[in-house]
Short mmCIF file of C-alpha atoms in Angstrom, two decimals:
data_model
loop_
_atom_site.label_atom_id
_atom_site.label_comp_id
_atom_site.label_asym_id
_atom_site.label_seq_id
_atom_site.Cartn_x
_atom_site.Cartn_y
_atom_site.Cartn_z
CA UNK A 1 -33.10 -13.86 -1.30
CA UNK A 2 -31.09 -15.61 1.41
CA UNK A 3 -30.35 -14.37 4.92
CA UNK A 4 -27.96 -14.86 7.81
CA UNK A 5 -29.23 -15.12 11.37
CA UNK A 6 -26.39 -14.32 13.76
CA UNK A 7 -26.26 -14.89 17.51
CA UNK A 8 -23.80 -12.30 18.72
CA UNK A 9 -21.44 -12.31 21.65
CA UNK A 10 -19.43 -15.47 20.95
CA UNK A 11 -15.65 -15.43 20.90
CA UNK A 12 -13.86 -17.34 18.15
CA UNK A 13 -10.66 -19.34 18.35
CA UNK A 14 -8.56 -21.43 16.03
CA UNK A 15 -6.98 -21.21 12.59
CA UNK A 16 -8.48 -20.05 9.32
CA UNK A 17 -7.09 -20.09 5.78
CA UNK A 18 -7.86 -17.16 3.44
CA UNK A 19 -9.36 -17.95 0.06
CA UNK A 20 -7.71 -17.04 -3.22
CA UNK A 21 -7.87 -13.37 -4.16
CA UNK A 22 -11.17 -12.59 -5.86
CA UNK A 23 -9.89 -9.60 -7.86
CA UNK A 24 -6.87 -11.48 -9.14
CA UNK A 25 -8.99 -14.49 -10.09
CA UNK A 26 -11.24 -12.33 -12.26
CA UNK A 27 -8.20 -11.02 -14.16
CA UNK A 28 -6.32 -14.27 -14.73
CA UNK A 29 -9.42 -16.21 -15.81
CA UNK A 30 -10.06 -13.57 -18.47
CA UNK A 31 -6.38 -13.78 -19.48
CA UNK A 32 -6.82 -17.50 -20.23
CA UNK A 33 -8.68 -16.44 -23.40
CA UNK A 34 -5.47 -14.94 -24.80
CA UNK A 35 -4.15 -18.33 -25.90
CA UNK A 36 -5.56 -21.48 -27.54
CA UNK A 37 -3.34 -23.53 -25.23
CA UNK A 38 -4.13 -24.96 -21.81
CA UNK A 39 -3.97 -22.60 -18.80
CA UNK A 40 -4.10 -24.07 -15.27
CA UNK A 41 -5.08 -21.74 -12.40
CA UNK A 42 -4.77 -22.78 -8.75
CA UNK A 43 -6.28 -21.37 -5.52
CA UNK A 44 -9.45 -20.23 -7.30
CA UNK A 45 -12.01 -19.04 -4.71
CA UNK A 46 -15.40 -20.78 -4.70
CA UNK A 47 -17.49 -17.60 -4.65
CA UNK A 48 -20.45 -16.36 -6.65
CA UNK A 49 -18.66 -13.80 -8.86
CA UNK A 50 -15.91 -16.25 -9.84
CA UNK A 51 -18.33 -19.12 -10.46
CA UNK A 52 -20.45 -16.85 -12.67
CA UNK A 53 -17.39 -15.84 -14.71
CA UNK A 54 -16.31 -19.47 -15.11
CA UNK A 55 -19.79 -20.37 -16.33
CA UNK A 56 -19.74 -17.43 -18.73
CA UNK A 57 -16.50 -18.56 -20.38
CA UNK A 58 -17.91 -22.10 -20.50
CA UNK A 59 -20.86 -20.73 -22.46
CA UNK A 60 -18.34 -19.11 -24.81
CA UNK A 61 -17.21 -22.71 -25.52
CA UNK A 62 -14.02 -22.43 -23.51
CA UNK A 63 -13.34 -25.93 -22.23
CA UNK A 64 -13.15 -25.80 -18.44
CA UNK A 65 -11.98 -28.72 -16.33
CA UNK A 66 -12.09 -28.70 -12.54
CA UNK A 67 -8.93 -30.53 -11.51
CA UNK A 68 -9.47 -30.21 -7.76
CA UNK A 69 -11.50 -28.20 -5.28
CA UNK A 70 -9.68 -24.96 -6.13
CA UNK A 71 -7.83 -25.73 -9.39
CA UNK A 72 -9.18 -25.29 -12.93
CA UNK A 73 -7.82 -25.85 -16.42
CA UNK A 74 -9.00 -23.56 -19.25
CA UNK A 75 -8.63 -24.39 -22.95
CA UNK A 76 -9.87 -21.58 -25.22
CA UNK A 77 -9.14 -23.23 -28.56
CA UNK A 78 -12.72 -23.13 -29.90
CA UNK A 79 -14.24 -19.86 -28.64
CA UNK A 80 -17.75 -19.27 -30.03
CA UNK A 81 -17.49 -15.71 -31.36
CA UNK A 82 -21.12 -15.78 -32.53
CA UNK A 83 -22.18 -16.02 -28.88
CA UNK A 84 -20.72 -12.54 -28.29
CA UNK A 85 -23.46 -11.08 -30.50
CA UNK A 86 -26.33 -12.57 -28.51
CA UNK A 87 -28.52 -10.73 -26.03
CA UNK A 88 -27.85 -13.51 -23.53
CA UNK A 89 -24.12 -12.77 -23.55
CA UNK A 90 -24.74 -9.03 -23.18
CA UNK A 91 -27.04 -9.64 -20.22
CA UNK A 92 -24.60 -12.00 -18.52
CA UNK A 93 -21.70 -9.58 -18.95
CA UNK A 94 -23.72 -6.61 -17.70
CA UNK A 95 -24.57 -8.38 -14.44
CA UNK A 96 -20.95 -9.21 -13.58
CA UNK A 97 -18.59 -6.25 -13.36
CA UNK A 98 -15.44 -8.37 -13.43
CA UNK A 99 -16.35 -9.63 -16.89
CA UNK A 100 -15.41 -6.20 -18.29
CA UNK A 101 -11.83 -7.57 -18.41
CA UNK A 102 -12.87 -10.02 -21.11
CA UNK A 103 -12.70 -7.06 -23.50
CA UNK A 104 -8.91 -6.74 -23.52
CA UNK A 105 -8.38 -10.47 -24.09
CA UNK A 106 -11.06 -10.72 -26.79
CA UNK A 107 -9.75 -7.68 -28.68
CA UNK A 108 -6.16 -8.93 -28.52
CA UNK A 109 -6.95 -12.36 -29.86
CA UNK A 110 -10.11 -12.01 -31.95
CA UNK A 111 -10.43 -8.29 -32.68
CA UNK A 112 -13.99 -7.92 -31.39
CA UNK A 113 -15.88 -7.49 -28.14
CA UNK A 114 -18.95 -5.81 -26.68
CA UNK A 115 -19.36 -3.45 -23.73
CA UNK A 116 -22.84 -3.24 -22.16
CA UNK A 117 -23.75 -1.20 -19.10
CA UNK A 118 -21.80 -2.98 -16.36
CA UNK A 119 -23.35 -3.81 -12.98
CA UNK A 120 -21.72 -4.77 -9.68
CA UNK A 121 -21.76 -3.22 -6.22
CA UNK A 122 -24.04 -0.23 -5.65
CA UNK A 123 -21.31 1.99 -4.22
CA UNK A 124 -21.65 5.01 -6.48
CA UNK A 125 -20.50 5.91 -9.97
CA UNK A 126 -17.84 3.55 -11.34
CA UNK A 127 -16.86 4.90 -14.72
CA UNK A 128 -15.15 2.97 -17.50
CA UNK A 129 -13.48 5.91 -19.23
CA UNK A 130 -9.98 4.63 -18.41
CA UNK A 131 -10.71 1.30 -20.12
CA UNK A 132 -12.23 2.92 -23.19
CA UNK A 133 -9.60 5.64 -23.69
CA UNK A 134 -6.71 3.21 -23.25
CA UNK A 135 -8.12 0.68 -25.70
CA UNK A 136 -8.89 3.43 -28.21
CA UNK A 137 -5.25 4.54 -28.10
CA UNK A 138 -4.30 0.98 -29.04
CA UNK A 139 -6.59 1.20 -32.09
CA UNK A 140 -9.95 -0.18 -30.88
CA UNK A 141 -13.07 1.42 -32.40
CA UNK A 142 -16.18 1.81 -30.24
CA UNK A 143 -19.61 2.05 -31.88
CA UNK A 144 -22.70 2.60 -29.76
CA UNK A 145 -25.74 0.45 -30.55
CA UNK A 146 -28.66 2.56 -29.35
CA UNK A 147 -31.21 -0.25 -29.74
CA UNK A 148 -29.25 -2.75 -27.62
CA UNK A 149 -27.71 -0.02 -25.44
CA UNK A 150 -24.17 -1.30 -25.66
CA UNK A 151 -20.90 -0.64 -27.45
CA UNK A 152 -19.59 -2.95 -30.14
CA UNK A 153 -15.81 -2.84 -30.28
CA UNK A 154 -13.64 -3.71 -33.28
CA UNK A 155 -9.88 -3.95 -33.45
CA UNK A 156 -8.62 -5.54 -36.64
CA UNK A 157 -5.14 -4.21 -35.80
CA UNK A 158 -3.85 -3.09 -32.41
CA UNK A 159 -0.76 -0.89 -32.31
CA UNK A 160 1.40 0.03 -29.35
CA UNK A 161 1.01 3.53 -27.92
CA UNK A 162 2.05 5.78 -25.05
CA UNK A 163 -0.72 6.55 -22.58
CA UNK A 164 -1.04 8.39 -19.30
CA UNK A 165 -4.04 6.94 -17.46
CA UNK A 166 -6.40 9.49 -15.92
CA UNK A 167 -6.72 7.23 -12.86
CA UNK A 168 -4.75 4.25 -11.58
CA UNK A 169 -7.63 1.87 -12.27
CA UNK A 170 -6.87 -1.78 -11.46
CA UNK A 171 -9.37 -3.25 -13.92
CA UNK A 172 -8.56 -0.56 -16.48
CA UNK A 173 -4.85 -1.36 -16.27
CA UNK A 174 -5.59 -5.10 -16.54
CA UNK A 175 -7.78 -4.62 -19.61
CA UNK A 176 -5.25 -2.42 -21.41
CA UNK A 177 -2.40 -4.75 -20.43
CA UNK A 178 -4.14 -7.80 -21.90
CA UNK A 179 -4.81 -5.96 -25.16
CA UNK A 180 -1.30 -4.49 -25.35
CA UNK A 181 0.56 -7.83 -25.08
CA UNK A 182 -0.67 -8.72 -28.59
CA UNK A 183 -0.44 -5.20 -30.08
CA UNK A 184 2.22 -4.40 -32.69
CA UNK A 185 5.08 -2.37 -31.28
CA UNK A 186 5.66 -0.98 -27.79
CA UNK A 187 3.01 0.21 -25.37
CA UNK A 188 3.85 2.41 -22.39
CA UNK A 189 1.27 2.73 -19.60
CA UNK A 190 2.03 5.53 -17.14
CA UNK A 191 0.04 5.93 -13.90
CA UNK A 192 -0.73 2.22 -14.16
CA UNK A 193 -2.19 0.46 -11.13
CA UNK A 194 0.53 -1.55 -9.37
CA UNK A 195 -1.54 -3.63 -6.93
CA UNK A 196 -0.41 -7.23 -6.31
CA UNK A 197 -3.26 -8.31 -8.62
CA UNK A 198 -1.63 -6.46 -11.53
CA UNK A 199 1.81 -7.78 -10.59
CA UNK A 200 0.43 -11.33 -10.59
CA UNK A 201 -1.33 -10.84 -13.93
CA UNK A 202 1.85 -9.39 -15.46
CA UNK A 203 3.96 -12.30 -14.20
CA UNK A 204 1.43 -14.78 -15.60
CA UNK A 205 1.42 -13.04 -19.00
CA UNK A 206 5.22 -13.05 -19.11
CA UNK A 207 5.21 -16.80 -18.48
CA UNK A 208 2.82 -17.06 -21.43
CA UNK A 209 5.37 -15.31 -23.64
CA UNK A 210 4.52 -11.63 -23.15
CA UNK A 211 7.23 -9.01 -22.64
CA UNK A 212 6.20 -6.75 -19.78
CA UNK A 213 8.72 -4.70 -17.80
CA UNK A 214 8.29 -2.30 -14.89
CA UNK A 215 6.17 -4.79 -12.92
CA UNK A 216 5.40 -3.43 -9.46
CA UNK A 217 5.74 0.20 -10.56
CA UNK A 218 3.26 2.64 -12.09
CA UNK A 219 5.15 2.65 -15.40
CA UNK A 220 4.63 -0.49 -17.47
CA UNK A 221 6.31 -1.13 -20.82
CA UNK A 222 4.90 -3.86 -23.06
CA UNK A 223 6.56 -5.15 -26.21
CA UNK A 224 3.85 -6.77 -28.31
CA UNK A 225 4.19 -10.40 -29.35
CA UNK A 226 2.47 -12.39 -32.10
CA UNK A 227 1.08 -15.15 -29.87
CA UNK A 228 0.95 -16.47 -26.33
CA UNK A 229 1.15 -20.02 -25.01
CA UNK A 230 -0.25 -21.88 -22.04
CA UNK A 231 0.96 -21.66 -18.46
CA UNK A 232 0.20 -22.51 -14.84
CA UNK A 233 -0.61 -19.87 -12.24
CA UNK A 234 -1.31 -19.76 -8.49
CA UNK A 235 -3.52 -16.98 -7.11
CA UNK A 236 -2.42 -15.05 -4.03
CA UNK A 237 -4.36 -15.23 -0.75
CA UNK A 238 -7.14 -12.63 -0.68
CA UNK A 239 -5.76 -9.65 1.23
CA UNK A 240 -9.27 -8.24 1.73
CA UNK A 241 -10.33 -11.43 3.47
CA UNK A 242 -7.15 -11.38 5.59
CA UNK A 243 -7.98 -7.83 6.67
CA UNK A 244 -11.59 -8.79 7.37
CA UNK A 245 -10.44 -11.61 9.67
CA UNK A 246 -8.06 -9.29 11.53
CA UNK A 247 -10.90 -6.85 12.21
CA UNK A 248 -13.34 -9.64 13.09
CA UNK A 249 -10.94 -11.13 15.64
CA UNK A 250 -10.43 -7.81 17.43
CA UNK A 251 -14.11 -6.80 17.34
CA UNK A 252 -15.27 -10.10 18.87
CA UNK A 253 -12.42 -10.43 21.39
CA UNK A 254 -11.24 -13.59 19.67
CA UNK A 255 -7.91 -15.36 19.34
CA UNK A 256 -7.38 -16.27 15.68
CA UNK A 257 -4.44 -17.34 13.55
CA UNK A 258 -4.75 -16.58 9.85
CA UNK A 259 -2.64 -19.09 7.93
CA UNK A 260 -0.66 -18.55 4.72
CA UNK A 261 -1.62 -14.89 4.30
CA UNK A 262 0.96 -13.79 1.73
CA UNK A 263 2.29 -11.29 4.28
CA UNK A 264 4.74 -9.71 1.83
CA UNK A 265 1.83 -8.70 -0.41
CA UNK A 266 -0.41 -7.16 2.26
CA UNK A 267 1.09 -3.68 2.01
CA UNK A 268 -0.27 -1.26 4.62
CA UNK A 269 -3.11 -3.49 5.80
CA UNK A 270 -1.53 -4.78 9.05
CA UNK A 271 -0.29 -1.29 9.97
CA UNK A 272 -3.71 0.23 9.30
CA UNK A 273 -5.22 -2.07 11.94
CA UNK A 274 -2.32 -1.36 14.30
CA UNK A 275 -3.16 2.35 14.05
CA UNK A 276 -6.56 1.67 15.56
CA UNK A 277 -4.97 -0.26 18.39
CA UNK A 278 -5.09 -3.88 17.22
CA UNK A 279 -2.14 -6.19 17.88
CA UNK A 280 -1.22 -7.92 14.65
CA UNK A 281 1.56 -10.46 15.12
CA UNK A 282 3.39 -12.01 12.17
CA UNK A 283 4.94 -15.48 12.36
CA UNK A 284 6.44 -16.41 9.03
CA UNK A 285 3.56 -16.21 6.56
CA UNK A 286 0.90 -16.46 9.30
CA UNK A 287 -0.82 -13.65 11.20
CA UNK A 288 -1.95 -14.06 14.80
CA UNK A 289 -4.51 -11.73 16.38
CA UNK A 290 -4.61 -12.34 20.16
CA UNK A 291 -7.65 -11.71 22.35
CA UNK A 292 -8.43 -8.01 22.72
CA UNK A 293 -10.47 -6.90 25.72
CA UNK A 294 -9.88 -3.34 24.53
CA UNK A 295 -7.94 -1.46 21.88
CA UNK A 296 -7.15 2.25 21.57
CA UNK A 297 -6.98 4.35 18.43
CA UNK A 298 -3.71 6.22 17.98
CA UNK A 299 -3.56 9.97 17.41
CA UNK A 300 -1.17 11.81 15.14
CA UNK A 301 2.06 13.08 16.71
CA UNK A 302 0.58 16.57 17.19
CA UNK A 303 -2.39 15.08 19.05
CA UNK A 304 -4.91 15.57 16.24
CA UNK A 305 -7.54 12.95 15.44
CA UNK A 306 -6.38 9.92 13.46
CA UNK A 307 -7.50 9.78 9.82
CA UNK A 308 -7.67 6.51 7.92
CA UNK A 309 -8.06 7.02 4.17
CA UNK A 310 -7.89 4.86 1.06
CA UNK A 311 -5.37 5.45 -1.72
CA UNK A 312 -4.02 3.67 -4.80
CA UNK A 313 -1.50 0.94 -4.02
CA UNK A 314 0.71 0.93 -2.04
CA UNK A 315 -1.85 2.96 -0.08
CA UNK A 316 -4.68 1.32 1.83
CA UNK A 317 -7.23 -0.48 -0.32
CA UNK A 318 -10.74 1.05 -0.22
CA UNK A 319 -12.21 -2.43 0.13
CA UNK A 320 -11.22 -2.55 3.81
CA UNK A 321 -12.46 0.85 4.98
CA UNK A 322 -15.91 -0.58 5.79
CA UNK A 323 -14.32 -3.18 8.07
CA UNK A 324 -12.00 -0.65 9.75
CA UNK A 325 -14.96 1.65 10.36
CA UNK A 326 -16.95 -1.10 12.08
CA UNK A 327 -14.00 -2.19 14.22
CA UNK A 328 -13.44 1.43 15.32
CA UNK A 329 -16.96 1.58 16.80
CA UNK A 330 -15.76 -0.48 19.80
CA UNK A 331 -12.32 1.12 20.15
CA UNK A 332 -11.21 3.73 22.66
CA UNK A 333 -10.85 7.08 20.92
CA UNK A 334 -12.06 8.60 17.66
CA UNK A 335 -11.09 8.30 14.02
CA UNK A 336 -12.04 9.97 10.75
CA UNK A 337 -12.69 7.48 7.95
CA UNK A 338 -12.15 9.08 4.53
CA UNK A 339 -13.43 7.01 1.61
CA UNK A 340 -12.13 8.87 -1.44
CA UNK A 341 -12.87 6.53 -4.34
CA UNK A 342 -16.59 5.67 -4.09
CA UNK A 343 -19.25 8.18 -3.14
CA UNK A 344 -21.86 5.73 -1.79
CA UNK A 345 -19.77 3.19 0.09
CA UNK A 346 -20.28 4.80 3.52
CA UNK A 347 -24.07 4.94 3.34
CA UNK A 348 -24.32 1.62 5.20
CA UNK A 349 -23.38 3.40 8.46
CA UNK A 350 -27.05 4.18 9.20
CA UNK A 351 -27.43 0.48 10.03
CA UNK A 352 -24.55 0.71 12.51
CA UNK A 353 -26.09 3.82 14.08
CA UNK A 354 -29.30 1.83 14.56
CA UNK A 355 -27.19 -0.72 16.44
CA UNK A 356 -25.95 1.97 18.81
CA UNK A 357 -22.69 2.98 17.16
CA UNK A 358 -21.64 6.61 17.53
CA UNK A 359 -20.91 7.72 13.97
CA UNK A 360 -21.24 11.13 12.34
CA UNK A 361 -21.59 10.87 8.56
CA UNK A 362 -19.95 14.14 7.53
CA UNK A 363 -20.64 13.72 3.80
CA UNK A 364 -20.73 10.84 1.29
CA UNK A 365 -16.96 10.38 1.65
CA UNK A 366 -16.20 10.97 5.34
CA UNK A 367 -17.45 9.57 8.63
CA UNK A 368 -16.24 10.27 12.16
CA UNK A 369 -16.40 7.30 14.53
CA UNK A 370 -16.45 7.83 18.28
CA UNK A 371 -15.43 4.54 19.83
CA UNK A 372 -17.61 3.03 22.55
CA UNK A 373 -14.61 1.33 24.18
CA UNK A 374 -16.78 -1.76 24.85
CA UNK A 375 -18.72 0.27 27.46
CA UNK A 376 -21.82 -0.24 25.37
CA UNK A 377 -22.27 -3.29 23.15
CA UNK A 378 -23.88 -2.90 19.77
CA UNK A 379 -27.55 -3.93 19.67
CA UNK A 380 -28.82 -6.72 17.46
CA UNK A 381 -31.01 -5.62 14.57
CA UNK A 382 -32.26 -6.55 11.09
CA UNK A 383 -30.19 -5.33 8.15
CA UNK A 384 -29.79 -5.65 4.39
CA UNK A 385 -26.35 -6.06 2.81
CA UNK A 386 -25.89 -3.35 0.15
CA UNK A 387 -22.57 -4.59 -1.26
CA UNK A 388 -19.81 -7.14 -0.64
CA UNK A 389 -17.62 -5.12 1.70
CA UNK A 390 -20.41 -3.47 3.66
CA UNK A 391 -21.95 -6.94 3.97
CA UNK A 392 -18.90 -8.43 5.73
CA UNK A 393 -18.66 -5.32 7.92
CA UNK A 394 -22.28 -5.77 9.00
CA UNK A 395 -21.61 -9.45 9.68
CA UNK A 396 -18.71 -8.48 11.95
CA UNK A 397 -20.95 -5.97 13.75
CA UNK A 398 -23.66 -8.60 14.25
CA UNK A 399 -21.17 -11.14 15.62
CA UNK A 400 -20.09 -8.65 18.29
CA UNK A 401 -23.61 -7.41 19.15
CA UNK A 402 -25.83 -8.51 22.00
CA UNK A 403 -28.76 -10.60 20.81
CA UNK A 404 -29.72 -12.10 17.46
CA UNK A 405 -29.37 -10.14 14.23
CA UNK A 406 -30.52 -10.87 10.72
CA UNK A 407 -28.81 -9.82 7.48
CA UNK A 408 -30.81 -10.11 4.25
CA UNK A 409 -29.47 -10.10 0.68
CA UNK A 410 -26.43 -12.12 1.71
CA UNK A 411 -25.87 -13.03 -1.94
CA UNK A 412 -23.78 -9.84 -1.88
CA UNK A 413 -21.52 -11.39 0.76
CA UNK A 414 -21.41 -14.71 -1.12
CA UNK A 415 -20.07 -12.82 -4.15
CA UNK A 416 -16.80 -12.21 -2.32
CA UNK A 417 -16.47 -14.60 0.65
CA UNK A 418 -16.29 -18.36 0.27
CA UNK A 419 -18.67 -20.32 2.54
CA UNK A 420 -18.13 -17.64 5.17
CA UNK A 421 -20.79 -18.96 7.55
CA UNK A 422 -19.34 -22.50 7.62
CA UNK A 423 -15.78 -21.31 8.05
CA UNK A 424 -16.63 -18.95 10.91
CA UNK A 425 -18.91 -21.48 12.60
CA UNK A 426 -15.96 -23.87 12.70
CA UNK A 427 -14.18 -21.26 14.86
CA UNK A 428 -17.13 -20.89 17.25
CA UNK A 429 -19.46 -18.40 15.56
CA UNK A 430 -23.24 -18.95 15.59
CA UNK A 431 -24.43 -18.12 12.08
CA UNK A 432 -27.42 -19.77 10.40
CA UNK A 433 -28.24 -19.47 6.71
CA UNK A 434 -31.89 -19.13 5.69
#
């Protein structure tokens, strides 16, 4: 287990470039299995989850070539289907939640896949019903293997179908979409996720020969095709990392310019930070966060306490609520953070309370933050990162605290943030990796 040791209290300055979007990368790498032709993907983030997925497809005998630091070519012309039946494959898939999206691609092209118990962040129950029900409507058959504790999935023939998803699941939509592009007939997905990740995946599939319409809406129509060909694709900047840098700049009183952010795909993220008093300035595709000696949380027009809540796109992504909560601890005013999607994601606030933050955890989904207005600095402490997003939030808290903090289990942070210590140290942070 690795750790970060952070000397707090240093202001940062300079420019930083966001990595490629982690969630999009997971989808498009899985989509490369849909064709035996060459697929080139650019702006691939060098993070643990993505590297593990790339190694997994390598072990499936997909030929992977690293063309540059962030560009890969995938050639899935000789996939080893026998490897799917091994315990090693089941174990590897179960430890990487993003690999669940291999199912749609494997069913579409080869008619078989497996579904073990999927791991990932410990942020509460994360069901897969949407994936399973959608794929079943396309004709996939799920059989539970009690001895191996996994589902084997067969789909000798996929047929288009109408489906109304019970939740706008991003990974569920991606999985069903990848299966539907090779299904016979027309598939209609209503209440589909419409995040930029899904829009990017859909555009990539269309360049490969798929026929997807309704991109950007929650109603997708897919006309099945017999085969797909190769393509080239560039991943968007990671909007979660952009939001993390905005919050980090304000919390530490820093002056930072975030370059090439993909501003048009950030949705409500800049405005969500503006609601808690942070100046977010846009210059072309760059975002500048000037030095904040203080920032004040807005109230609603009737004077009631501000509520910041997550929602399906174009609402605020749940992945940034942990960061917004931490940043609010040093604001002037109070805010209610309402995390609707995951019942355990707010449990990291006990670590912030130990640091001196004034937070009332109302229930597993809601926390009220009373800002300290920089009257009292957070205290340094020792912490453990429970998941990716809480991990970056704790790192932000430690960078603003007085004294030296330690964060253990930083592998969780490495899963989603590329060389974060080196990149922040280049701006003036003092972070050591043990």
